[in-house]
Amino acid sequence: MMMRQPWSGQLAVFAASAMAIGSFAFASAVLGQAPLAATDIGKAVQVQPELAFDRNHDFVTWQQKLRGRLRSILAIPNDWEPDVRWSATRDSDNERYTTDRIEFVAEPGEVVPGYLLRPKGVKPPLPVMICLQGHSPGMHISIGRGKTPGEIASIKGGRDIAIQAVARGWAALAIEQRAFGERAVPGISCNDVALRELLKGRPLTGQRVFDVMRAVDFIATQPDLDGKRIGCMGNSAGGTVSFYAACVDERTQLAVVSCSFGTFEATWLYRKHCACGYLPGLLKVADMPDLAGLVAPRHLILVAGKKDHIARFDGVQKGYGTARRAFEQAGCPNHVVLLAAEGGHQFYPDLAWPVIQRSLNK
């Protein structure tokens, strides 16, 4: 019987992997107890991304190359059957919206549970927001169903994003991400799952992105939902997956990325993170702000807290500058927006929703 490696041992192995691809700052940060200083990070990160945004490159050709590389790093399957097996049962019905409990098959052995909320009194086809929780108890937080006092309190931090969407006339599809909530295995953290999946060559983030792509396939089966007005949103790890999904799947017309965007040196290289968000070799290909150019000419809304202890605001501002230049070259500078609140690591509905509504002319 193999003994489970202690957390410190897992960190050491993963840090060694990071060093092997040039991520010296991450290796130092993940093994320490405190974030690295920005000056230390600047000295440690010595990788020039191969496909960094450059105004002198043909924009469309650059997008095609970078999108292909990102899909490869995420290990997105090259071909899959767009038809999706699904089921739905009525969960609840009130004066404002209906809620269906749904399931669809993403790939063999992976059934994605979720909730589909439809507003009443809104003429179809309805715009759809795919709602993703980050490191939380699960998708029930998105629909405002806290099961404990702690969960109920967490919802007050703007985490009931599906309820927010349906209240504004959107259909909302809240799905459970792999290794979270109902898809978690008791006693096995998403960090453990992520490390194991890396051995198989499929980063956990890539699998979560693929689930979002299959959610888009599911949306196409619903005649009252508008396949031309699909958004994806989330905070923290939910924002990370929303971002990468929009980068690789052009059917997503809007990404709302909350407290999860910035330069890698001010986010993933800045402090300890769960292994579920790391993508092997990505730093050598592009920084996150470069990747933002893959969303153009669609809409990208970046939400940030100036006091966020996980995604430093200086990195958000710097990253937004690069993203803005990429969108300018695409001819749509106003399709990328940075919304900054004075608080910390949470979503800010009052700040974000007016911009979301304008973006797709809801």
Coordinates of C-alpha atoms in Angstrom, one line a residue:
M1 CA 0.0 0.0 0.0
M2 CA 1.4 3.4 -1.0
M3 CA 1.5 6.0 1.7
R4 CA 0.0 9.3 0.8
Q5 CA 2.8 12.0 0.5
P6 CA 2.6 14.8 3.0
W7 CA 1.4 18.2 1.8
S8 CA 5.0 19.5 2.3
G9 CA 6.3 16.8 0.1
Q10 CA 3.7 17.5 -2.6
L11 CA 4.7 21.1 -2.6
A12 CA 8.4 20.3 -2.9
V13 CA 7.7 18.1 -6.0
F14 CA 5.4 20.7 -7.5
A15 CA 7.9 23.5 -6.8
A16 CA 10.6 21.4 -8.5
S17 CA 8.3 21.1 -11.6
A18 CA 7.8 24.9 -11.5
M19 CA 11.6 25.4 -11.4
A20 CA 12.0 23.1 -14.4
I21 CA 9.9 25.5 -16.5
G22 CA 11.5 28.6 -15.2
S23 CA 9.0 29.6 -12.5
F24 CA 11.6 30.3 -9.8
A25 CA 9.4 32.8 -8.0
F26 CA 6.6 30.3 -7.7
A27 CA 8.8 27.6 -6.3
S28 CA 10.0 30.1 -3.6
A29 CA 6.6 31.4 -2.8
V30 CA 4.8 28.1 -2.6
L31 CA 7.4 26.7 -0.1
G32 CA 7.4 29.8 2.0
Q33 CA 4.8 31.3 4.3
A34 CA 4.6 34.8 3.0
P35 CA 4.2 36.3 -0.5
L36 CA 7.3 37.4 -2.3
A37 CA 8.0 41.1 -2.6
A38 CA 7.3 42.5 -6.0
T39 CA 11.0 43.4 -6.4
D40 CA 12.0 39.8 -5.6
I41 CA 9.6 38.5 -8.1
G42 CA 10.9 40.8 -10.8
K43 CA 14.4 39.4 -10.3
A44 CA 13.2 35.8 -10.2
V45 CA 11.0 35.7 -13.3
Q46 CA 13.3 35.6 -16.3
V47 CA 11.0 34.1 -18.9
Q48 CA 10.2 36.0 -22.1
P49 CA 6.9 34.5 -23.4
E50 CA 7.2 33.2 -26.9
L51 CA 3.8 34.5 -28.0
A52 CA 3.5 37.8 -26.0
F53 CA 1.3 40.4 -27.6
D54 CA 3.2 42.6 -30.1
R55 CA 1.6 45.3 -32.1
N56 CA 3.9 44.4 -35.0
H57 CA 2.5 41.0 -35.4
D58 CA -0.6 40.2 -37.6
F59 CA -3.3 40.1 -35.0
V60 CA -5.4 37.3 -36.4
T61 CA -2.4 35.1 -37.1
W62 CA -1.2 35.7 -33.6
Q63 CA -4.6 34.9 -32.1
Q64 CA -4.7 31.6 -34.0
K65 CA -1.3 30.5 -32.9
L66 CA -1.8 31.4 -29.3
R67 CA -5.3 29.9 -29.1
G68 CA -3.9 26.7 -30.5
R69 CA -1.1 26.6 -28.0
L70 CA -3.4 27.4 -25.1
R71 CA -5.8 24.6 -26.1
S72 CA -2.9 22.2 -26.2
I73 CA -1.7 23.3 -22.7
L74 CA -5.2 22.9 -21.4
A75 CA -5.4 19.5 -23.1
I76 CA -8.8 20.3 -24.7
P77 CA -9.8 17.4 -26.9
N78 CA -9.4 18.1 -30.6
D79 CA -12.6 16.5 -31.5
W80 CA -15.7 15.7 -29.6
E81 CA -19.3 14.9 -30.4
P82 CA -21.2 18.2 -30.1
D83 CA -24.4 16.3 -29.3
V84 CA -24.9 16.1 -25.6
R85 CA -26.9 13.8 -23.5
W86 CA -28.8 15.6 -20.8
S87 CA -31.8 15.4 -18.4
A88 CA -33.8 18.0 -16.5
T89 CA -36.3 17.9 -13.6
R90 CA -38.2 20.8 -12.1
D91 CA -36.6 21.8 -8.8
S92 CA -38.7 24.9 -7.9
D93 CA -41.1 27.5 -9.2
N94 CA -41.7 31.0 -7.8
E95 CA -43.2 34.2 -9.0
R96 CA -39.9 35.4 -10.5
Y97 CA -38.2 32.4 -12.0
T98 CA -38.2 28.6 -12.4
T99 CA -35.3 26.4 -11.4
D100 CA -34.5 23.1 -13.1
R101 CA -32.0 20.5 -11.8
I102 CA -30.0 19.5 -14.9
E103 CA -27.3 17.0 -15.7
F104 CA -25.3 16.6 -18.9
V105 CA -22.5 14.3 -20.0
A106 CA -19.3 16.2 -20.7
E107 CA -17.3 13.1 -21.6
P108 CA -17.4 9.4 -20.7
G109 CA -17.4 9.1 -16.9
E110 CA -18.0 12.8 -16.3
V111 CA -21.6 13.9 -15.6
V112 CA -21.9 17.6 -14.9
P113 CA -24.8 18.6 -12.5
G114 CA -26.2 22.0 -12.5
Y115 CA -29.2 24.3 -12.0
L116 CA -30.8 26.2 -14.9
L117 CA -32.8 29.3 -13.8
R118 CA -35.2 30.9 -16.2
P119 CA -36.8 34.4 -15.5
K120 CA -40.5 34.8 -16.0
G121 CA -41.9 37.6 -18.0
V122 CA -38.9 37.9 -20.4
K123 CA -39.4 37.2 -24.1
P124 CA -37.2 34.4 -25.4
P125 CA -34.7 33.6 -26.6
L126 CA -33.0 34.4 -23.3
P127 CA -29.4 35.4 -22.9
V128 CA -27.5 32.9 -20.8
M129 CA -24.9 33.3 -18.1
I130 CA -22.8 30.3 -17.1
C131 CA -22.1 30.7 -13.4
L132 CA -19.0 29.2 -11.8
Q133 CA -18.1 29.1 -8.1
G134 CA -14.5 29.2 -7.0
H135 CA -13.1 27.4 -4.0
S136 CA -16.4 27.1 -2.2
P137 CA -18.9 24.4 -1.0
G138 CA -20.3 24.2 -4.5
M139 CA -22.8 25.4 -7.1
H140 CA -25.6 25.8 -4.5
I141 CA -23.9 29.0 -3.4
S142 CA -24.5 30.4 -6.9
I143 CA -28.3 30.0 -6.5
G144 CA -28.3 31.4 -3.0
R145 CA -28.9 28.2 -1.0
G146 CA -26.5 28.3 1.9
K147 CA -26.6 25.2 4.0
T148 CA -24.7 26.5 7.1
P149 CA -24.4 29.9 8.8
G150 CA -21.0 30.2 7.2
E151 CA -22.3 29.5 3.7
I152 CA -25.1 32.0 4.2
A153 CA -22.7 34.6 5.3
S154 CA -20.5 33.9 2.3
I155 CA -23.3 34.5 -0.1
K156 CA -23.5 38.1 1.1
G157 CA -20.1 38.6 -0.5
G158 CA -21.8 38.7 -3.9
R159 CA -21.5 35.0 -4.6
D160 CA -25.2 34.3 -5.5
I161 CA -24.3 35.1 -9.1
A162 CA -27.1 33.0 -10.7
I163 CA -29.7 34.8 -8.7
Q164 CA -28.2 38.1 -9.7
A165 CA -28.4 37.1 -13.4
V166 CA -32.0 35.8 -13.4
A167 CA -33.1 38.9 -11.5
R168 CA -31.8 40.9 -14.5
G169 CA -33.5 38.9 -17.2
W170 CA -30.9 36.3 -17.9
A171 CA -31.2 32.6 -17.8
A172 CA -28.5 31.3 -15.5
L173 CA -26.8 28.0 -15.7
A174 CA -24.9 27.2 -12.5
I175 CA -22.7 24.1 -12.9
E176 CA -20.6 22.2 -10.5
Q177 CA -16.9 22.3 -11.3
R178 CA -14.7 19.2 -11.1
A179 CA -13.4 18.5 -7.6
F180 CA -15.8 21.0 -6.1
G181 CA -19.1 20.5 -4.3
E182 CA -21.0 17.4 -5.4
R183 CA -18.1 16.4 -7.7
A184 CA -15.6 16.3 -4.8
V185 CA -14.5 13.1 -3.1
P186 CA -14.6 13.3 0.7
G187 CA -11.1 13.5 2.1
I188 CA -9.5 14.3 -1.3
S189 CA -8.9 18.0 -1.9
C190 CA -9.0 19.7 -5.3
N191 CA -5.2 20.2 -4.8
D192 CA -4.8 16.4 -4.6
V193 CA -6.9 15.9 -7.7
A194 CA -5.0 18.5 -9.6
L195 CA -1.6 16.9 -8.9
R196 CA -2.9 13.5 -9.9
E197 CA -4.5 14.8 -13.1
L198 CA -1.1 16.4 -14.1
L199 CA 0.3 12.9 -14.1
K200 CA -2.3 12.0 -16.6
G201 CA -1.5 15.0 -18.8
R202 CA -4.8 16.8 -18.3
P203 CA -4.6 19.9 -16.0
L204 CA -7.7 20.2 -13.8
T205 CA -8.3 23.7 -15.1
G206 CA -8.4 22.4 -18.6
Q207 CA -11.0 19.8 -17.6
R208 CA -13.1 22.5 -16.0
V209 CA -12.8 24.6 -19.2
F210 CA -14.0 21.6 -21.3
D211 CA -17.0 21.3 -19.0
V212 CA -17.9 24.9 -19.8
M213 CA -17.5 24.2 -23.5
R214 CA -19.9 21.3 -23.1
A215 CA -22.3 23.5 -21.2
V216 CA -22.4 25.7 -24.3
D217 CA -23.3 22.5 -26.3
F218 CA -26.1 21.9 -23.7
I219 CA -27.4 25.5 -24.1
A220 CA -27.7 24.8 -27.9
T221 CA -30.2 22.1 -27.1
Q222 CA -32.6 24.6 -25.4
P223 CA -34.8 26.4 -27.9
D224 CA -35.6 29.3 -25.6
L225 CA -32.0 30.1 -24.9
D226 CA -30.0 32.5 -27.1
G227 CA -26.8 30.8 -28.3
K228 CA -25.5 34.2 -29.6
R229 CA -25.7 35.8 -26.2
I230 CA -23.8 33.5 -23.9
G231 CA -21.7 34.8 -21.0
C232 CA -19.5 33.1 -18.4
M233 CA -18.7 34.5 -15.0
G234 CA -17.1 33.7 -11.7
N235 CA -14.9 35.0 -8.9
S236 CA -11.5 33.7 -8.0
A237 CA -11.1 30.1 -9.4
G238 CA -14.5 30.6 -11.1
G239 CA -13.1 33.7 -12.8
T240 CA -10.0 31.8 -13.9
V241 CA -12.0 29.1 -15.6
S242 CA -14.4 31.7 -17.2
F243 CA -11.3 33.5 -18.6
Y244 CA -9.7 30.5 -20.1
A245 CA -13.0 29.3 -21.5
A246 CA -13.6 32.6 -23.3
C247 CA -10.0 32.4 -24.6
V248 CA -10.5 29.1 -26.3
D249 CA -14.2 29.0 -27.1
E250 CA -15.4 31.8 -29.4
R251 CA -19.0 30.9 -28.8
T252 CA -18.8 32.6 -25.4
Q253 CA -19.5 36.3 -26.1
L254 CA -18.8 37.7 -22.7
A255 CA -16.5 36.8 -19.8
V256 CA -16.8 38.4 -16.4
V257 CA -13.5 37.7 -14.6
S258 CA -13.5 38.7 -11.0
C259 CA -10.5 38.8 -8.7
S260 CA -8.5 36.4 -10.9
F261 CA -6.9 38.5 -13.6
G262 CA -3.4 40.1 -13.6
T263 CA 0.1 39.4 -14.5
F264 CA 1.4 36.0 -13.4
E265 CA 4.0 37.6 -11.3
A266 CA 1.3 39.4 -9.3
T267 CA -1.1 36.4 -9.0
W268 CA 0.1 32.8 -9.5
L269 CA 3.8 33.6 -8.8
Y270 CA 3.0 36.0 -5.9
R271 CA 1.8 33.6 -3.2
K272 CA 0.7 30.1 -2.5
H273 CA -2.2 28.8 -4.5
C274 CA -4.1 25.6 -5.0
A275 CA -2.4 23.4 -7.6
C276 CA -5.7 23.2 -9.5
G277 CA -5.0 26.5 -11.4
Y278 CA -1.5 25.8 -12.6
L279 CA -0.9 25.1 -16.3
P280 CA 2.4 23.5 -17.1
G281 CA 4.6 25.6 -19.5
L282 CA 2.1 28.4 -20.0
L283 CA 4.5 31.0 -18.7
K284 CA 6.9 30.3 -21.5
V285 CA 4.1 30.8 -24.1
A286 CA 2.2 33.9 -22.8
D287 CA 1.3 35.9 -19.7
M288 CA -2.3 36.2 -18.7
P289 CA -2.7 39.8 -20.1
D290 CA -1.4 38.4 -23.5
L291 CA -4.1 35.7 -23.4
A292 CA -6.7 38.4 -22.8
G293 CA -6.3 39.4 -26.5
L294 CA -7.8 36.0 -27.4
V295 CA -11.2 37.3 -26.2
A296 CA -11.3 40.2 -28.6
P297 CA -13.4 41.3 -30.4
R298 CA -15.8 39.8 -27.8
H299 CA -16.4 41.3 -24.4
L300 CA -14.1 41.0 -21.4
I301 CA -15.1 42.6 -18.0
L302 CA -12.4 42.5 -15.4
V303 CA -13.5 43.0 -11.8
A304 CA -10.9 43.7 -9.1
G305 CA -10.6 44.6 -5.5
K306 CA -7.9 47.1 -4.7
K307 CA -7.2 45.3 -1.4
D308 CA -7.3 41.8 -2.9
H309 CA -4.6 39.8 -1.2
I310 CA -4.5 37.1 -3.9
A311 CA -4.5 39.1 -7.1
R312 CA -2.5 42.2 -6.4
F313 CA -4.1 45.3 -7.9
D314 CA -0.8 46.6 -9.4
G315 CA -0.7 43.5 -11.5
V316 CA -4.3 43.9 -12.5
Q317 CA -3.6 47.5 -13.7
K318 CA -0.5 46.4 -15.6
G319 CA -2.3 43.5 -17.2
Y320 CA -5.2 45.6 -18.2
G321 CA -2.9 47.9 -20.0
T322 CA -1.7 45.0 -22.2
A323 CA -5.2 43.7 -22.7
R324 CA -6.4 47.2 -23.7
R325 CA -3.6 47.5 -26.3
A326 CA -4.6 44.1 -27.8
F327 CA -8.3 45.1 -28.0
E328 CA -7.3 48.4 -29.6
Q329 CA -5.5 46.5 -32.3
A330 CA -8.6 44.3 -32.8
G331 CA -10.5 47.5 -33.3
C332 CA -12.7 47.3 -30.2
P333 CA -10.9 49.1 -27.3
N334 CA -14.2 49.5 -25.4
H335 CA -14.8 45.8 -25.3
V336 CA -12.4 45.3 -22.4
V337 CA -13.3 47.1 -19.1
L338 CA -11.6 47.2 -15.7
L339 CA -13.9 47.8 -12.8
A340 CA -12.1 48.3 -9.5
A341 CA -13.7 48.3 -6.0
E342 CA -12.1 49.5 -2.7
G343 CA -12.5 46.1 -1.1
G344 CA -10.9 42.6 -1.2
H345 CA -11.2 39.2 -2.9
Q346 CA -14.9 39.1 -3.8
F347 CA -17.4 39.9 -6.6
Y348 CA -19.0 43.4 -6.7
P349 CA -22.4 43.0 -8.3
D350 CA -23.4 46.7 -8.1
L351 CA -20.2 47.7 -10.0
A352 CA -20.3 44.9 -12.6
W353 CA -23.9 44.3 -13.6
P354 CA -24.6 47.7 -15.3
V355 CA -21.6 47.1 -17.5
I356 CA -22.6 43.5 -18.2
Q357 CA -26.1 44.6 -19.3
R358 CA -24.7 47.2 -21.7
S359 CA -22.1 44.8 -23.1
L360 CA -24.6 42.4 -24.8
N361 CA -27.3 45.1 -25.2
K362 CA -29.5 43.2 -22.7

